[in-house]
PDB file of C-alpha atoms in Angstrom:
ATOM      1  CA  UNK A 125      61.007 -68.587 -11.989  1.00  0.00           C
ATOM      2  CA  UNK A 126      57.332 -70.361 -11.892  1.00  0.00           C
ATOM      3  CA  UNK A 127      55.699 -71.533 -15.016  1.00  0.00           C
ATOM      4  CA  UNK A 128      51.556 -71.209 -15.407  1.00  0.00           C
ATOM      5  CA  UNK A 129      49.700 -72.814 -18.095  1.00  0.00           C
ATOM      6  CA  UNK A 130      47.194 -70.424 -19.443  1.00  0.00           C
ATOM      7  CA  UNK A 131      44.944 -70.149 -22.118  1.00  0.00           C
ATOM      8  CA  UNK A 132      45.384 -67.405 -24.772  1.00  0.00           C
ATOM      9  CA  UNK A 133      42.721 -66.846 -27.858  1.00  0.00           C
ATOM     10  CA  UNK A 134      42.037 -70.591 -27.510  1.00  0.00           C
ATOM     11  CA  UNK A 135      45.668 -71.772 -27.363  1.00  0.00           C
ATOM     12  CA  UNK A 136      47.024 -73.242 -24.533  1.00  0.00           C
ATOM     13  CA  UNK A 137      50.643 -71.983 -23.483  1.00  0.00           C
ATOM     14  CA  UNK A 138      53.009 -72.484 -20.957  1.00  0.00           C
ATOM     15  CA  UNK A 139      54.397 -69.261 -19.768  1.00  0.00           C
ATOM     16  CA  UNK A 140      57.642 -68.805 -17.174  1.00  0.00           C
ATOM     17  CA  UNK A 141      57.147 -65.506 -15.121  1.00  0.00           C
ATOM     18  CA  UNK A 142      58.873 -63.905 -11.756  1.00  0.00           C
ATOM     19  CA  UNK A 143      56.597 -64.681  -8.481  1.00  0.00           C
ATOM     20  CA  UNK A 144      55.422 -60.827  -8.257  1.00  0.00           C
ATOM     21  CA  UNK A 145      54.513 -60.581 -11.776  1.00  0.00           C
ATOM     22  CA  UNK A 146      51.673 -64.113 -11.626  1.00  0.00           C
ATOM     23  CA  UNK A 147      48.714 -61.355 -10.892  1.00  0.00           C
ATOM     24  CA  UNK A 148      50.039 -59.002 -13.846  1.00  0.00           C
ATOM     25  CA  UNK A 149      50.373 -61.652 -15.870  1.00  0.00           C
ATOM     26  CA  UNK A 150      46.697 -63.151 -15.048  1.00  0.00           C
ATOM     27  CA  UNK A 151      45.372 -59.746 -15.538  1.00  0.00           C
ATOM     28  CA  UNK A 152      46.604 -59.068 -18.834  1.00  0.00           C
ATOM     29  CA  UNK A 153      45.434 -62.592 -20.633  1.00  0.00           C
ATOM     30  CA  UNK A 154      42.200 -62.016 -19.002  1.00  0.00           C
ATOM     31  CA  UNK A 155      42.004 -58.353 -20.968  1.00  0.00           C
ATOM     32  CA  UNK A 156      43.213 -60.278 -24.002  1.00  0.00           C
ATOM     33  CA  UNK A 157      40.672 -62.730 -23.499  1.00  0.00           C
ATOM     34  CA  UNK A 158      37.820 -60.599 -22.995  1.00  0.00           C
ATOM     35  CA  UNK A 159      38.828 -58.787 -25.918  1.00  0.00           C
ATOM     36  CA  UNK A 160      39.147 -61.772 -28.146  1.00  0.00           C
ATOM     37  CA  UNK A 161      35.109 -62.710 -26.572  1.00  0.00           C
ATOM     38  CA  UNK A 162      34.157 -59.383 -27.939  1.00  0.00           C
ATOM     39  CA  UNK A 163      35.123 -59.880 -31.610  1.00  0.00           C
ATOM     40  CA  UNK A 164      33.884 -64.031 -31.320  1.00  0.00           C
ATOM     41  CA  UNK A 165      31.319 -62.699 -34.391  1.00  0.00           C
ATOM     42  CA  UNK A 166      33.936 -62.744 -36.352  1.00  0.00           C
ATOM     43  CA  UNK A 167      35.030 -66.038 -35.774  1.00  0.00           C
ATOM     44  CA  UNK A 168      35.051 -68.095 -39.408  1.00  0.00           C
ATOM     45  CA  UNK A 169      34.064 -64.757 -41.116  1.00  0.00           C
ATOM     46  CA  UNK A 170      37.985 -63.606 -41.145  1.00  0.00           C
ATOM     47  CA  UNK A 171      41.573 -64.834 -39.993  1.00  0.00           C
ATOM     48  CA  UNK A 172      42.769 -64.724 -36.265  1.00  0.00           C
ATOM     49  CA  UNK A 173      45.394 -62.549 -37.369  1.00  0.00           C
ATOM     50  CA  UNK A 174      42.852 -60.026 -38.171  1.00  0.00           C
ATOM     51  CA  UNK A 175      40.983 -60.386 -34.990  1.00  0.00           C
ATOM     52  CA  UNK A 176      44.073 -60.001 -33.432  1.00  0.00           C
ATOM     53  CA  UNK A 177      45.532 -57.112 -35.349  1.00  0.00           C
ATOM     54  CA  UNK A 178      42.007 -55.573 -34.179  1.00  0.00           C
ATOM     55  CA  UNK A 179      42.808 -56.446 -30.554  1.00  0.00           C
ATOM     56  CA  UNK A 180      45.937 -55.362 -30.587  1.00  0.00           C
ATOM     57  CA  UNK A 181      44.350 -51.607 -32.103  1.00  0.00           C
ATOM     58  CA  UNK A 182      41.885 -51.883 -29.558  1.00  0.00           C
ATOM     59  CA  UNK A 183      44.505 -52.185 -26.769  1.00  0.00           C
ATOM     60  CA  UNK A 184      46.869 -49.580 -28.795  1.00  0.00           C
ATOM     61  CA  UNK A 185      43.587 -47.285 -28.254  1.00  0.00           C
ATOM     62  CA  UNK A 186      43.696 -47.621 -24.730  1.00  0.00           C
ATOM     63  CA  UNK A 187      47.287 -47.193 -24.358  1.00  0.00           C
ATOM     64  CA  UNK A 188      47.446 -43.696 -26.340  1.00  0.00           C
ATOM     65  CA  UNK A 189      44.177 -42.679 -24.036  1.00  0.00           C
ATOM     66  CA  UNK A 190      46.018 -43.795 -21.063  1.00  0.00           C
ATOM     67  CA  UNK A 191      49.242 -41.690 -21.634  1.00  0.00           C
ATOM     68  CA  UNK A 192      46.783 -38.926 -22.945  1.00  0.00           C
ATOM     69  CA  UNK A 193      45.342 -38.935 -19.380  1.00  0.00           C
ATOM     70  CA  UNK A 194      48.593 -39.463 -17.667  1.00  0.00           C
ATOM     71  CA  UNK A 195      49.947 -36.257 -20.017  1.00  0.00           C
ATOM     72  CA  UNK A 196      46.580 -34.691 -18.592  1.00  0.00           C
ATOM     73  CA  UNK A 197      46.950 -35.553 -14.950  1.00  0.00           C
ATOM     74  CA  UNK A 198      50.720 -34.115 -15.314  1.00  0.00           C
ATOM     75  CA  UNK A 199      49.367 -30.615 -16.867  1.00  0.00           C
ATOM     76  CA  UNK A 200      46.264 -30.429 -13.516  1.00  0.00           C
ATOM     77  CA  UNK A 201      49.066 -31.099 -11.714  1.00  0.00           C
ATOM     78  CA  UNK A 202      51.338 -28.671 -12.518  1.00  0.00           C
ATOM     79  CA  UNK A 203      48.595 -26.219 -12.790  1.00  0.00           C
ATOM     80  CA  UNK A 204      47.458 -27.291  -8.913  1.00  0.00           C
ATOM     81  CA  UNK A 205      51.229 -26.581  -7.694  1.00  0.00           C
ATOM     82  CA  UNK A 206      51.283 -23.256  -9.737  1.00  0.00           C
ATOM     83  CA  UNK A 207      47.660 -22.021  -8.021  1.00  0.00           C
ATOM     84  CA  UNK A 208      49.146 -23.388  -4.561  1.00  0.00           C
ATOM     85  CA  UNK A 209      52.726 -21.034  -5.092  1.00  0.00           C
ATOM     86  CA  UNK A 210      49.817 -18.195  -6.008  1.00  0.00           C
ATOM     87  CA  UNK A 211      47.625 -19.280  -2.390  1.00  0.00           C
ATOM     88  CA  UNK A 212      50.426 -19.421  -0.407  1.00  0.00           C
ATOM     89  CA  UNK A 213      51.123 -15.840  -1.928  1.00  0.00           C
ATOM     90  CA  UNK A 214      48.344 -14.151  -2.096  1.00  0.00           C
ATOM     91  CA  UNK A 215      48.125 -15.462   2.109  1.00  0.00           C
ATOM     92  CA  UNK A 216      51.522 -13.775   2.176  1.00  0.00           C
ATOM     93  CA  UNK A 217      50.394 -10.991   0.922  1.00  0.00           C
ATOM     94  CA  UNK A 218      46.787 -11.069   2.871  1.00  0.00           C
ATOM     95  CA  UNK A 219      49.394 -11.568   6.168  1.00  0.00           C
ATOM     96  CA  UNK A 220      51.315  -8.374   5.657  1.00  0.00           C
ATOM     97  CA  UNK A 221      47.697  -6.484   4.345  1.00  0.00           C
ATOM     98  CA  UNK A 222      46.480  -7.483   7.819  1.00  0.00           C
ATOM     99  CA  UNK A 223      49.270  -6.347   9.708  1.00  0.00           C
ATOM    100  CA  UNK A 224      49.383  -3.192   8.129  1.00  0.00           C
ATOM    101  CA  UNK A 225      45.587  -2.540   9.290  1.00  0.00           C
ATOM    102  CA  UNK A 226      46.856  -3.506  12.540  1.00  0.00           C
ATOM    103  CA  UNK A 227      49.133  -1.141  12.882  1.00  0.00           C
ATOM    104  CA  UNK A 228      47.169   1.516  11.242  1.00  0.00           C
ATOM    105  CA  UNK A 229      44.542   0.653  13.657  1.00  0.00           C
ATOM    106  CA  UNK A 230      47.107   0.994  16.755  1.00  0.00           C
ATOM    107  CA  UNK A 231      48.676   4.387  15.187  1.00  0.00           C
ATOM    108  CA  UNK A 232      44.362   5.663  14.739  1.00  0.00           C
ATOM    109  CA  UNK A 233      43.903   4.436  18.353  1.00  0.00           C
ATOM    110  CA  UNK A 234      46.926   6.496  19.558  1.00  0.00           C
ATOM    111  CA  UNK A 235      46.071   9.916  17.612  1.00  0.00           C
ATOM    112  CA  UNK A 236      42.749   9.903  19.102  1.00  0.00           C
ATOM    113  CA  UNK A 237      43.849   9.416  22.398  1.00  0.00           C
ATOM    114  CA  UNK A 238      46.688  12.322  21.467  1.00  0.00           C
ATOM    115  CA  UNK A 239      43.743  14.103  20.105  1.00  0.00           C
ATOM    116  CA  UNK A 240      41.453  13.728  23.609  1.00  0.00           C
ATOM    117  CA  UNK A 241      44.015  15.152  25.109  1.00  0.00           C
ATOM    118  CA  UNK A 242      44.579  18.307  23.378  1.00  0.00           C
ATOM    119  CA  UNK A 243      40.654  18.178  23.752  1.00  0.00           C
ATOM    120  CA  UNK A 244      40.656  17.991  27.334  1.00  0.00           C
ATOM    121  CA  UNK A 245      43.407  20.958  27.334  1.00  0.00           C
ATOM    122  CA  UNK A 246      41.671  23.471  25.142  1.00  0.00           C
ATOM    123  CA  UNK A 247      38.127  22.692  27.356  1.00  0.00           C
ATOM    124  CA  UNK A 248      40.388  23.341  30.304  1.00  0.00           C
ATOM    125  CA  UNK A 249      41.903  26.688  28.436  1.00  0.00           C
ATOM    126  CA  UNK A 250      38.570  27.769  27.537  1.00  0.00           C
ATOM    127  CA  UNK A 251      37.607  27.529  30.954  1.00  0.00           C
ATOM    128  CA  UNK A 252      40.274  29.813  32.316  1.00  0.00           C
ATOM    129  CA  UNK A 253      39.600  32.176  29.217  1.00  0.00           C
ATOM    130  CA  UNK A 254      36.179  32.712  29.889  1.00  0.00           C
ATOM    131  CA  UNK A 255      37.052  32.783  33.838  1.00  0.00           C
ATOM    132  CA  UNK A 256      39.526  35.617  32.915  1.00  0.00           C
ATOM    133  CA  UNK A 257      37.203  37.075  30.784  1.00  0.00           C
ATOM    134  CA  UNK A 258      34.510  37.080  33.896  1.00  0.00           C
ATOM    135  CA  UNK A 259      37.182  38.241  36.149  1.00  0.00           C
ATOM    136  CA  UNK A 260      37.864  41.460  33.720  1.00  0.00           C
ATOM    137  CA  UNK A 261      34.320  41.963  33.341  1.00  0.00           C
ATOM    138  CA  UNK A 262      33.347  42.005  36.610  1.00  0.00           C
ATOM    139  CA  UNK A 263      36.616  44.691  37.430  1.00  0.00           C
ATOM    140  CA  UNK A 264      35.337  46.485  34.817  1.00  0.00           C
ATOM    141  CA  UNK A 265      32.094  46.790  36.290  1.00  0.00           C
ATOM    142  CA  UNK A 266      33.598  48.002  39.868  1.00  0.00           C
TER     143      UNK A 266
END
């Protein structure tokens, strides 16, 4: 373990600390710090322990709004996941829409073709009716 000497509301301290925690640690005297600059007009007007009980508030206030978020960011999370199951279902169920149109679309394609054929039947028919009919017409007239 190192040690750092640091300064903390005005008091010097020596603190020990693990080699990946130094930045951590630097960070978090800094916030005290800052905080402690931001009540200095208080300074003679009441105790350090209340400037410090109203730092410590202060930081309380940030921790509750930082799990708030973190509660927050776990709910738009869950709700992201839930609306990605509903995507990737709704594509599911776009997929098996489109492939029924296909296949509609190849059945239509087939029963016209079916039905030009019955068409080009009956023309022929209707040719050899009114042939026959020509034919008996034309005997009948002999």
């Amino acid at each position: 373990m190192s040690e750092i000497e640091i300064t903390i509301f005005n008091q010097k301290l020596k603190l020990s600390y693990q080699d990946n925690e130094k930045q951590r640690l630097i960070n978090a005297v800094e916030t005290l710090n800052n905080s402690w600059s931001k009540f200095s007009h208080l300074y003679g007007k009441v105790t350090d322990l209340k400037i410090i009980t109203l730092i410590s508030l202060e930081l309380q206030d940030s921790l509750d709004g930082m799990h708030a978020l973190k509660d927050n960011e776990a709910q738009l999370v869950n709700k992201i996941e839930l609306l990605q199951k509903e995507i990737k279902s709704k594509n599911a169920q776009l997929e098996e829409g489109l492939e029924k149109i296909k296949k509609y679309e190849t059945d239509l394609s087939e029963k016209k073709h079916e039905i030009s054929k019955v068409e080009n039947i009956l023309d022929e028919l209707n040719i050899e009716v009114s042939n026959i009919k020509n034919n008996i017409l034309k005997k009948k007239d002999e």
